[in-house]
Amino acid sequence: MNYEQTVEYLYAQLPVFQKTGGSAYKEGLDNSLQLDDLLGHPHRKYKTIHVAGTNGKGSVSHLSAAILQESGYKTGLYTSPHLIDFRERIRVNGQMIDKDYIVDFTEKMKPAVSDIRPSFFELTMMMAFSYFAEMNVEVAVIETGLGGRLDSTNIIRPDLSVITNISLDHTQFLGRTLPEIAGEKAGIIKPDIPVIIGEAKNMEVRKVFEKKAEEVKTRIFFAEDKKPIQETGFKDGYQIFQTENYPDLACELTGFYQQENAGTVLTIVNLLKELNYRIPDQAVYSGFKNVRSLTGLSGRWQILQTNPKIICDTGHNEAGISRIIEQLKTEKYKVLRIVFGMVNDKDISNVMALLPKDAVYYFTKASVPRALDEKELQLKAAPENLKGKTYPSVKEAVDAAKFDAAKNDLIFIGGSTFIVADALCLFND
């Protein structure tokens, strides 16, 4: 098989949550442990940092990896889902995994696929762990897929665990309340491994984390208590953070929500230094300023075009969408046009209630089976008085919005990671 055939095989043979949702969700670590044993425990050959959370774990993972790279460490980065290319999930020093490695690894693992029947996520995670070992990485930043306690990645024993925040998402798997979801995410907290909590304003959630840390006898740090970001502004296309140790820290990521993520990352840096990681100040500055080029991160409050201005963002649940709407209110425009789609397993009604009523909507669906039909989305928008037409593909919706827009209008594309993925294909070479 060539690379394209191999990726098609992975999608065809293995349950893929990214595409089909709940039917691909496999609870428990049995498959991961069997695969790990078969491959000789590759993740034990390098240091790891484990990142979980409802929102922000992708940004935190990429920023942390960028800083480690700039500190001189050969750095692995495992994240999901990908937006355009499967290889985005597995990177070493920002470079995507080699196509030949994917082909060879998949061929080698075919007997295991037949015997163990892993999910797509379980097998690709082990591909990442093995690739990092073969590439002799010194440290790898590992992002969880779903939850924490029973997430496939929870077989690692990291130097540091991180939980960015807790909000309602994937409630059908993780629990219906914030403390229940926190309990699942807290499953990555392990004995004698310090844990950083990025944000836990809900006292019940905080107590869940404190109780778990006490049970396993490890140190817990709440980034928001330390208030690492003292002031925020914008200059020359960067978000500028004022901090005690890093004045005028320019960040390439300009979403308002990155303020919390930046605070979490700075807390990570301080603790890694305590754990004898060598991280020069210049590496922190460079990592924040160049995170996109260093790690390939995209889709976070990303400006795709000017005249008219087009912005996309992967925020896809109530908490994520609320921060996007907050930032849209600060933009200047004559007409706000929103290309919008969601997947069918989200709490759609709560999201709809947040959306601006004075915008023109282009309801659409992404090119994944989980995508909610655009006409059904339009019906769900009607009670909130959100008006717009329907389009069967993101391309048609974006084309229509661009055709309708004047130069001083603003087009926002979002609602789902997969809507943004389809849109990026239209703007990337």
Tab-separated table of C-alpha atoms in Angstrom:
chain	number	residue	atom	x	y	z
A	1	MET	CA	0.000	0.000	0.000
A	2	ASN	CA	1.096	3.577	-0.598
A	3	TYR	CA	0.475	6.384	1.939
A	4	GLU	CA	-2.988	7.334	0.651
A	5	GLN	CA	-4.109	3.694	0.616
A	6	THR	CA	-2.723	3.179	4.107
A	7	VAL	CA	-4.665	6.102	5.581
A	8	GLU	CA	-7.785	4.857	3.789
A	9	TYR	CA	-7.189	1.417	5.320
A	10	LEU	CA	-6.897	2.933	8.805
A	11	TYR	CA	-10.196	4.761	8.355
A	12	ALA	CA	-11.942	1.756	6.821
A	13	GLN	CA	-10.760	-0.924	9.245
A	14	LEU	CA	-10.840	0.924	12.564
A	15	PRO	CA	-13.624	2.804	14.398
A	16	VAL	CA	-12.896	6.546	14.047
A	17	PHE	CA	-14.480	8.883	16.630
A	18	GLN	CA	-13.563	11.917	14.526
A	19	LYS	CA	-15.858	10.669	11.784
A	20	THR	CA	-18.561	8.550	13.433
A	21	GLY	CA	-18.666	9.638	17.070
A	22	GLY	CA	-19.911	7.418	19.882
A	23	SER	CA	-19.885	4.148	17.948
A	24	ALA	CA	-16.069	4.423	17.760
A	25	TYR	CA	-15.589	5.185	21.464
A	26	LYS	CA	-13.819	2.347	23.298
A	27	GLU	CA	-13.783	2.645	27.070
A	28	GLY	CA	-10.804	1.266	28.947
A	29	LEU	CA	-7.078	0.746	28.537
A	30	ASP	CA	-6.963	-2.975	27.681
A	31	ASN	CA	-6.293	-2.513	23.962
A	32	SER	CA	-3.678	0.164	24.591
A	33	LEU	CA	-1.898	-1.984	27.156
A	34	GLN	CA	-1.854	-4.980	24.792
A	35	LEU	CA	-0.464	-2.881	21.941
A	36	ASP	CA	2.057	-1.249	24.269
A	37	ASP	CA	3.277	-4.645	25.477
A	38	LEU	CA	3.513	-5.911	21.898
A	39	LEU	CA	5.679	-2.943	20.880
A	40	GLY	CA	7.952	-3.005	23.910
A	41	HIS	CA	6.617	0.042	25.795
A	42	PRO	CA	8.083	2.716	23.484
A	43	HIS	CA	6.816	5.659	25.596
A	44	ARG	CA	9.201	4.642	28.392
A	45	LYS	CA	12.180	5.650	26.240
A	46	TYR	CA	11.620	9.412	26.610
A	47	LYS	CA	10.109	11.924	29.008
A	48	THR	CA	6.449	12.867	28.592
A	49	ILE	CA	4.055	15.644	29.580
A	50	HIS	CA	0.366	14.699	29.668
A	51	VAL	CA	-2.292	17.306	28.782
A	52	ALA	CA	-6.055	16.894	29.292
A	53	GLY	CA	-8.994	19.303	29.580
A	54	THR	CA	-12.219	20.285	27.864
A	55	ASN	CA	-10.948	23.327	25.963
A	56	GLY	CA	-7.468	24.687	25.299
A	57	LYS	CA	-5.510	21.451	25.548
A	58	GLY	CA	-4.425	21.737	21.910
A	59	SER	CA	-3.112	25.285	22.316
A	60	VAL	CA	-1.408	24.418	25.618
A	61	SER	CA	0.199	21.327	24.062
A	62	HIS	CA	1.486	23.218	21.016
A	63	LEU	CA	2.804	26.170	23.061
A	64	SER	CA	4.562	23.799	25.467
A	65	ALA	CA	6.103	21.847	22.591
A	66	ALA	CA	7.259	25.060	20.886
A	67	ILE	CA	9.017	26.216	24.061
A	68	LEU	CA	10.681	22.832	24.583
A	69	GLN	CA	11.861	22.815	20.947
A	70	GLU	CA	13.325	26.294	21.333
A	71	SER	CA	15.032	25.124	24.530
A	72	GLY	CA	16.971	22.614	22.448
A	73	TYR	CA	15.011	19.446	23.247
A	74	LYS	CA	14.098	17.073	20.454
A	75	THR	CA	10.355	17.234	21.040
A	76	GLY	CA	7.503	14.954	20.064
A	77	LEU	CA	3.934	16.248	19.878
A	78	TYR	CA	0.838	14.058	19.714
A	79	THR	CA	-2.538	15.779	19.283
A	80	SER	CA	-5.960	15.108	17.774
A	81	PRO	CA	-8.007	15.492	15.701
A	82	HIS	CA	-6.147	16.604	12.603
A	83	LEU	CA	-7.603	19.339	10.412
A	84	ILE	CA	-6.293	18.616	6.903
A	85	ASP	CA	-3.584	15.946	6.939
A	86	PHE	CA	-3.547	12.839	9.167
A	87	ARG	CA	0.163	13.458	9.781
A	88	GLU	CA	-0.635	16.630	11.782
A	89	ARG	CA	-1.312	14.343	14.757
A	90	ILE	CA	2.295	13.199	15.102
A	91	ARG	CA	5.179	15.661	14.914
A	92	VAL	CA	8.833	15.798	15.907
A	93	ASN	CA	10.230	19.317	16.265
A	94	GLY	CA	7.231	20.538	14.305
A	95	GLN	CA	7.784	18.207	11.350
A	96	MET	CA	4.968	15.814	10.524
A	97	ILE	CA	5.550	12.065	10.709
A	98	ASP	CA	7.161	10.517	7.655
A	99	LYS	CA	4.697	8.921	5.209
A	100	ASP	CA	6.850	5.814	4.803
A	101	TYR	CA	6.797	5.242	8.550
A	102	ILE	CA	2.979	5.291	8.537
A	103	VAL	CA	2.909	2.727	5.710
A	104	ASP	CA	5.483	0.430	7.340
A	105	PHE	CA	3.985	0.632	10.828
A	106	THR	CA	0.466	-0.080	9.584
A	107	GLU	CA	1.647	-3.075	7.550
A	108	LYS	CA	3.523	-4.435	10.559
A	109	MET	CA	0.498	-4.026	12.832
A	110	LYS	CA	-2.094	-5.735	10.596
A	111	PRO	CA	-1.994	-9.014	12.589
A	112	ALA	CA	-2.511	-7.027	15.818
A	113	VAL	CA	-5.422	-5.167	14.232
A	114	SER	CA	-7.067	-8.523	13.523
A	115	ASP	CA	-6.391	-9.916	17.002
A	116	ILE	CA	-6.862	-6.899	19.276
A	117	ARG	CA	-9.377	-4.863	17.221
A	118	PRO	CA	-8.112	-1.455	18.388
A	119	SER	CA	-9.836	1.821	17.621
A	120	PHE	CA	-8.313	4.283	15.170
A	121	PHE	CA	-7.172	6.426	18.098
A	122	GLU	CA	-5.592	3.510	19.961
A	123	LEU	CA	-3.531	2.391	16.976
A	124	THR	CA	-2.467	5.866	15.860
A	125	MET	CA	-1.465	6.710	19.434
A	126	MET	CA	0.849	3.681	19.466
A	127	MET	CA	2.149	4.741	16.065
A	128	ALA	CA	3.082	8.083	17.634
A	129	PHE	CA	4.730	6.507	20.680
A	130	SER	CA	6.773	4.155	18.475
A	131	TYR	CA	7.756	6.923	16.051
A	132	PHE	CA	8.952	9.144	18.897
A	133	ALA	CA	11.115	6.300	20.193
A	134	GLU	CA	12.577	5.607	16.758
A	135	MET	CA	13.285	9.331	16.264
A	136	ASN	CA	15.055	9.460	19.654
A	137	VAL	CA	12.959	12.314	21.010
A	138	GLU	CA	13.938	13.556	24.452
A	139	VAL	CA	10.472	14.666	25.549
A	140	ALA	CA	6.971	14.297	24.084
A	141	VAL	CA	3.867	16.346	24.802
A	142	ILE	CA	0.898	13.963	24.751
A	143	GLU	CA	-2.647	15.317	24.444
A	144	THR	CA	-5.504	13.108	25.605
A	145	GLY	CA	-8.241	12.241	23.151
A	146	LEU	CA	-11.379	12.034	25.288
A	147	GLY	CA	-11.588	12.336	29.065
A	148	GLY	CA	-8.569	11.133	31.012
A	149	ARG	CA	-9.142	8.177	33.335
A	150	LEU	CA	-9.964	5.734	30.530
A	151	ASP	CA	-8.304	7.640	27.695
A	152	SER	CA	-5.890	5.504	25.670
A	153	THR	CA	-3.009	7.854	26.432
A	154	ASN	CA	-3.320	7.222	30.170
A	155	ILE	CA	-0.839	4.346	29.999
A	156	ILE	CA	2.075	6.801	30.157
A	157	ARG	CA	3.875	7.887	33.323
A	158	PRO	CA	4.706	11.530	32.612
A	159	ASP	CA	6.940	14.027	34.393
A	160	LEU	CA	3.974	16.376	34.652
A	161	SER	CA	0.188	16.171	34.232
A	162	VAL	CA	-1.874	19.158	33.064
A	163	ILE	CA	-5.650	19.693	33.040
A	164	THR	CA	-6.554	22.931	31.276
A	165	ASN	CA	-10.177	23.402	32.371
A	166	ILE	CA	-13.552	21.697	32.718
A	167	SER	CA	-16.771	22.495	30.876
A	168	LEU	CA	-19.680	20.503	29.484
A	169	ASP	CA	-18.684	18.414	26.462
A	170	HIS	CA	-18.975	14.734	25.510
A	171	THR	CA	-21.478	14.397	28.358
A	172	GLN	CA	-22.702	11.059	27.000
A	173	PHE	CA	-19.302	9.559	27.905
A	174	LEU	CA	-17.828	11.713	30.667
A	175	GLY	CA	-20.813	12.674	32.838
A	176	ARG	CA	-23.684	15.132	32.909
A	177	THR	CA	-22.264	17.519	35.506
A	178	LEU	CA	-18.999	19.463	35.812
A	179	PRO	CA	-17.818	17.469	38.880
A	180	GLU	CA	-18.503	14.192	37.049
A	181	ILE	CA	-16.483	15.346	34.038
A	182	ALA	CA	-13.744	16.618	36.367
A	183	GLY	CA	-13.623	13.145	37.943
A	184	GLU	CA	-12.909	11.598	34.537
A	185	LYS	CA	-10.251	14.180	33.635
A	186	ALA	CA	-8.692	13.779	37.098
A	187	GLY	CA	-7.919	10.196	36.126
A	188	ILE	CA	-4.600	11.367	34.659
A	189	ILE	CA	-3.440	12.506	38.128
A	190	LYS	CA	-0.911	9.924	39.306
A	191	PRO	CA	1.122	9.274	42.473
A	192	ASP	CA	4.160	11.533	42.913
A	193	ILE	CA	3.609	13.250	39.541
A	194	PRO	CA	2.772	16.949	40.007
A	195	VAL	CA	-0.383	18.222	38.317
A	196	ILE	CA	-1.271	21.690	37.067
A	197	ILE	CA	-4.912	22.772	36.789
A	198	GLY	CA	-5.298	25.677	34.384
A	199	GLU	CA	-8.732	26.900	35.430
A	200	ALA	CA	-11.178	25.644	38.081
A	201	LYS	CA	-13.427	28.515	39.128
A	202	ASN	CA	-16.185	26.066	40.084
A	203	MET	CA	-15.481	25.104	43.698
A	204	GLU	CA	-16.967	21.618	43.314
A	205	VAL	CA	-14.623	20.983	40.384
A	206	ARG	CA	-11.663	22.281	42.381
A	207	LYS	CA	-12.526	19.931	45.246
A	208	VAL	CA	-12.566	16.947	42.848
A	209	PHE	CA	-9.006	17.729	41.774
A	210	GLU	CA	-7.786	18.454	45.306
A	211	LYS	CA	-9.293	15.197	46.598
A	212	LYS	CA	-7.685	13.156	43.805
A	213	ALA	CA	-4.268	14.767	44.375
A	214	GLU	CA	-4.559	14.056	48.094
A	215	GLU	CA	-5.550	10.421	47.443
A	216	VAL	CA	-2.506	9.733	45.257
A	217	LYS	CA	-0.209	11.924	47.366
A	218	THR	CA	0.986	14.361	44.751
A	219	ARG	CA	1.392	18.114	44.509
A	220	ILE	CA	-1.311	20.160	42.784
A	221	PHE	CA	-0.962	23.685	41.373
A	222	PHE	CA	-3.790	25.949	40.211
A	223	ALA	CA	-2.460	28.283	37.505
A	224	GLU	CA	-5.255	30.826	37.996
A	225	ASP	CA	-4.290	31.233	41.681
A	226	LYS	CA	-0.772	32.237	40.687
A	227	LYS	CA	-2.091	34.904	38.273
A	228	PRO	CA	0.886	34.609	35.891
A	229	ILE	CA	-0.705	37.031	33.384
A	230	GLN	CA	-0.982	40.493	34.937
A	231	GLU	CA	-2.081	42.494	31.901
A	232	THR	CA	-2.983	41.851	28.266
A	233	GLY	CA	-2.948	43.988	25.138
A	234	PHE	CA	-2.500	43.756	21.361
A	235	LYS	CA	0.269	45.116	19.157
A	236	ASP	CA	1.407	44.465	15.577
A	237	GLY	CA	-0.813	41.401	15.195
A	238	TYR	CA	0.311	39.772	18.447
A	239	GLN	CA	-1.354	39.403	21.830
A	240	ILE	CA	1.002	40.923	24.414
A	241	PHE	CA	1.117	39.480	27.927
A	242	GLN	CA	2.680	41.286	30.864
A	243	THR	CA	4.052	38.783	33.361
A	244	GLU	CA	6.420	38.968	36.304
A	245	ASN	CA	9.151	36.919	34.618
A	246	TYR	CA	8.466	37.695	30.939
A	247	PRO	CA	7.495	41.328	30.300
A	248	ASP	CA	6.073	42.133	26.851
A	249	LEU	CA	5.564	38.455	25.990
A	250	ALA	CA	4.248	38.451	22.398
A	251	CYS	CA	1.934	35.573	21.480
A	252	GLU	CA	1.078	34.613	17.924
A	253	LEU	CA	-2.329	33.306	19.077
A	254	THR	CA	-4.732	36.234	19.404
A	255	GLY	CA	-7.919	34.621	20.719
A	256	PHE	CA	-9.045	36.113	24.030
A	257	TYR	CA	-9.230	32.601	25.473
A	258	GLN	CA	-5.472	32.235	24.961
A	259	GLN	CA	-4.942	34.359	28.069
A	260	GLU	CA	-5.927	31.401	30.274
A	261	ASN	CA	-3.902	29.008	28.120
A	262	ALA	CA	-0.845	31.270	28.348
A	263	GLY	CA	-1.150	31.361	32.127
A	264	THR	CA	-1.266	27.564	32.187
A	265	VAL	CA	1.799	27.298	29.943
A	266	LEU	CA	3.814	29.725	32.059
A	267	THR	CA	2.953	27.641	35.129
A	268	ILE	CA	4.110	24.558	33.202
A	269	VAL	CA	7.406	26.272	32.387
A	270	ASN	CA	8.024	27.195	36.033
A	271	LEU	CA	7.358	23.659	37.222
A	272	LEU	CA	9.458	22.071	34.475
A	273	LYS	CA	12.361	24.274	35.573
A	274	GLU	CA	11.832	22.970	39.109
A	275	LEU	CA	12.031	19.454	37.614
A	276	ASN	CA	15.462	20.369	36.146
A	277	TYR	CA	14.375	21.077	32.576
A	278	ARG	CA	16.616	23.724	31.044
A	279	ILE	CA	14.320	26.395	29.600
A	280	PRO	CA	15.995	29.735	28.803
A	281	ASP	CA	13.877	32.890	28.834
A	282	GLN	CA	14.500	33.373	25.115
A	283	ALA	CA	12.918	29.968	24.402
A	284	VAL	CA	9.725	31.104	26.126
A	285	TYR	CA	9.622	34.316	24.089
A	286	SER	CA	10.339	32.505	20.826
A	287	GLY	CA	7.892	29.673	21.546
A	288	PHE	CA	5.002	32.055	22.189
A	289	LYS	CA	5.834	34.320	19.249
A	290	ASN	CA	6.354	31.565	16.657
A	291	VAL	CA	4.136	28.714	17.825
A	292	ARG	CA	2.399	28.317	14.451
A	293	SER	CA	5.564	27.965	12.393
A	294	LEU	CA	7.271	25.855	15.077
A	295	THR	CA	4.437	23.355	15.560
A	296	GLY	CA	1.961	23.758	12.694
A	297	LEU	CA	-0.910	24.851	14.960
A	298	SER	CA	-3.855	26.265	13.013
A	299	GLY	CA	-7.550	27.024	13.315
A	300	ARG	CA	-7.364	29.092	16.516
A	301	TRP	CA	-8.795	32.576	15.869
A	302	GLN	CA	-7.006	32.408	12.544
A	303	ILE	CA	-7.363	35.240	10.020
A	304	LEU	CA	-7.722	33.594	6.633
A	305	GLN	CA	-8.248	36.701	4.513
A	306	THR	CA	-8.658	40.468	4.658
A	307	ASN	CA	-11.076	42.590	2.584
A	308	PRO	CA	-13.414	41.145	3.614
A	309	LYS	CA	-11.887	39.880	6.817
A	310	ILE	CA	-12.442	36.135	7.312
A	311	ILE	CA	-11.727	34.471	10.668
A	312	CYS	CA	-12.085	30.825	11.689
A	313	ASP	CA	-11.926	29.152	15.086
A	314	THR	CA	-12.283	25.541	16.199
A	315	GLY	CA	-14.250	26.345	19.388
A	316	HIS	CA	-17.111	23.840	19.307
A	317	ASN	CA	-18.885	23.641	22.664
A	318	GLU	CA	-20.797	26.082	24.832
A	319	ALA	CA	-17.738	27.360	26.693
A	320	GLY	CA	-15.633	27.685	23.539
A	321	ILE	CA	-18.364	29.388	21.496
A	322	SER	CA	-19.105	31.870	24.296
A	323	ARG	CA	-15.506	33.129	24.218
A	324	ILE	CA	-15.624	33.442	20.428
A	325	ILE	CA	-18.821	35.513	20.601
A	326	GLU	CA	-17.211	37.725	23.241
A	327	GLN	CA	-14.321	38.449	20.867
A	328	LEU	CA	-16.536	38.956	17.815
A	329	LYS	CA	-18.214	41.817	19.701
A	330	THR	CA	-14.907	43.712	19.692
A	331	GLU	CA	-14.480	43.468	15.903
A	332	LYS	CA	-15.493	46.339	13.624
A	333	TYR	CA	-17.721	45.463	10.661
A	334	LYS	CA	-20.800	46.558	8.754
A	335	VAL	CA	-22.409	43.095	8.496
A	336	LEU	CA	-21.408	39.971	10.418
A	337	ARG	CA	-21.747	36.833	8.277
A	338	ILE	CA	-21.376	33.466	10.009
A	339	VAL	CA	-20.671	30.194	8.202
A	340	PHE	CA	-21.841	27.716	10.807
A	341	GLY	CA	-22.170	23.967	11.294
A	342	MET	CA	-22.095	21.474	14.155
A	343	VAL	CA	-21.849	17.747	14.767
A	344	ASN	CA	-24.880	15.786	15.862
A	345	ASP	CA	-23.675	14.843	19.369
A	346	LYS	CA	-23.307	18.370	20.807
A	347	ASP	CA	-25.709	20.357	22.990
A	348	ILE	CA	-26.928	22.449	20.076
A	349	SER	CA	-29.710	24.407	21.780
A	350	ASN	CA	-27.401	25.986	24.379
A	351	VAL	CA	-24.939	27.008	21.666
A	352	MET	CA	-27.701	28.497	19.501
A	353	ALA	CA	-28.829	30.687	22.401
A	354	LEU	CA	-25.354	32.285	22.500
A	355	LEU	CA	-25.125	33.256	18.821
A	356	PRO	CA	-25.689	36.882	17.744
A	357	LYS	CA	-29.170	37.475	16.359
A	358	ASP	CA	-28.138	40.322	14.035
A	359	ALA	CA	-25.767	38.165	11.955
A	360	VAL	CA	-26.484	36.628	8.548
A	361	TYR	CA	-26.097	32.843	8.746
A	362	TYR	CA	-24.865	30.316	6.196
A	363	PHE	CA	-25.886	26.990	7.726
A	364	THR	CA	-23.798	24.120	6.431
A	365	LYS	CA	-22.372	20.709	7.284
A	366	ALA	CA	-18.851	19.342	7.369
A	367	SER	CA	-17.680	16.375	5.291
A	368	VAL	CA	-17.849	13.832	8.149
A	369	PRO	CA	-20.686	11.417	8.972
A	370	ARG	CA	-21.150	13.035	12.393
A	371	ALA	CA	-22.066	16.364	10.805
A	372	LEU	CA	-25.573	17.644	11.562
A	373	ASP	CA	-27.663	18.164	8.439
A	374	GLU	CA	-27.707	21.835	7.493
A	375	LYS	CA	-31.503	21.962	7.177
A	376	GLU	CA	-31.941	20.446	10.632
A	377	LEU	CA	-29.457	23.004	11.960
A	378	GLN	CA	-31.506	25.801	10.389
A	379	LEU	CA	-34.645	24.451	12.119
A	380	LYS	CA	-32.858	24.390	15.481
A	381	ALA	CA	-31.726	27.986	14.908
A	382	ALA	CA	-35.229	29.279	14.181
A	383	PRO	CA	-36.440	29.486	17.843
A	384	GLU	CA	-33.479	31.792	18.554
A	385	ASN	CA	-34.426	33.988	15.590
A	386	LEU	CA	-31.187	33.218	13.735
A	387	LYS	CA	-31.774	33.774	10.042
A	388	GLY	CA	-29.921	32.435	7.031
A	389	LYS	CA	-29.844	29.992	4.124
A	390	THR	CA	-28.579	26.406	3.972
A	391	TYR	CA	-25.659	25.013	1.968
A	392	PRO	CA	-24.773	21.303	1.625
A	393	SER	CA	-21.020	21.873	1.814
A	394	VAL	CA	-18.641	24.267	3.547
A	395	LYS	CA	-17.235	25.344	0.176
A	396	GLU	CA	-20.665	26.411	-1.054
A	397	ALA	CA	-21.384	28.256	2.192
A	398	VAL	CA	-18.039	30.069	2.165
A	399	ASP	CA	-18.388	30.961	-1.521
A	400	ALA	CA	-21.864	32.381	-0.867
A	401	ALA	CA	-20.671	34.422	2.116
A	402	LYS	CA	-17.757	35.831	0.123
A	403	PHE	CA	-20.054	36.655	-2.813
A	404	ASP	CA	-22.479	38.508	-0.502
A	405	ALA	CA	-19.860	40.341	1.558
A	406	ALA	CA	-18.739	43.919	1.123
A	407	LYS	CA	-15.126	44.818	1.969
A	408	ASN	CA	-16.064	46.101	5.424
A	409	ASP	CA	-18.093	42.997	6.370
A	410	LEU	CA	-16.740	40.239	8.632
A	411	ILE	CA	-17.083	36.526	7.869
A	412	PHE	CA	-16.660	34.076	10.738
A	413	ILE	CA	-16.361	30.317	10.085
A	414	GLY	CA	-16.909	27.856	12.921
A	415	GLY	CA	-19.200	25.824	15.149
A	416	SER	CA	-17.212	22.628	14.692
A	417	THR	CA	-13.583	21.589	14.298
A	418	PHE	CA	-14.619	19.851	11.083
A	419	ILE	CA	-16.228	22.966	9.601
A	420	VAL	CA	-12.893	24.737	10.133
A	421	ALA	CA	-11.005	21.773	8.645
A	422	ASP	CA	-13.091	21.944	5.461
A	423	ALA	CA	-12.640	25.718	5.304
A	424	LEU	CA	-8.872	25.603	5.717
A	425	CYS	CA	-8.663	23.385	2.645
A	426	LEU	CA	-10.174	26.274	0.661
A	427	PHE	CA	-7.591	28.782	1.792
A	428	ASN	CA	-4.423	26.631	2.033
A	429	ASP	CA	-2.358	25.682	-0.967
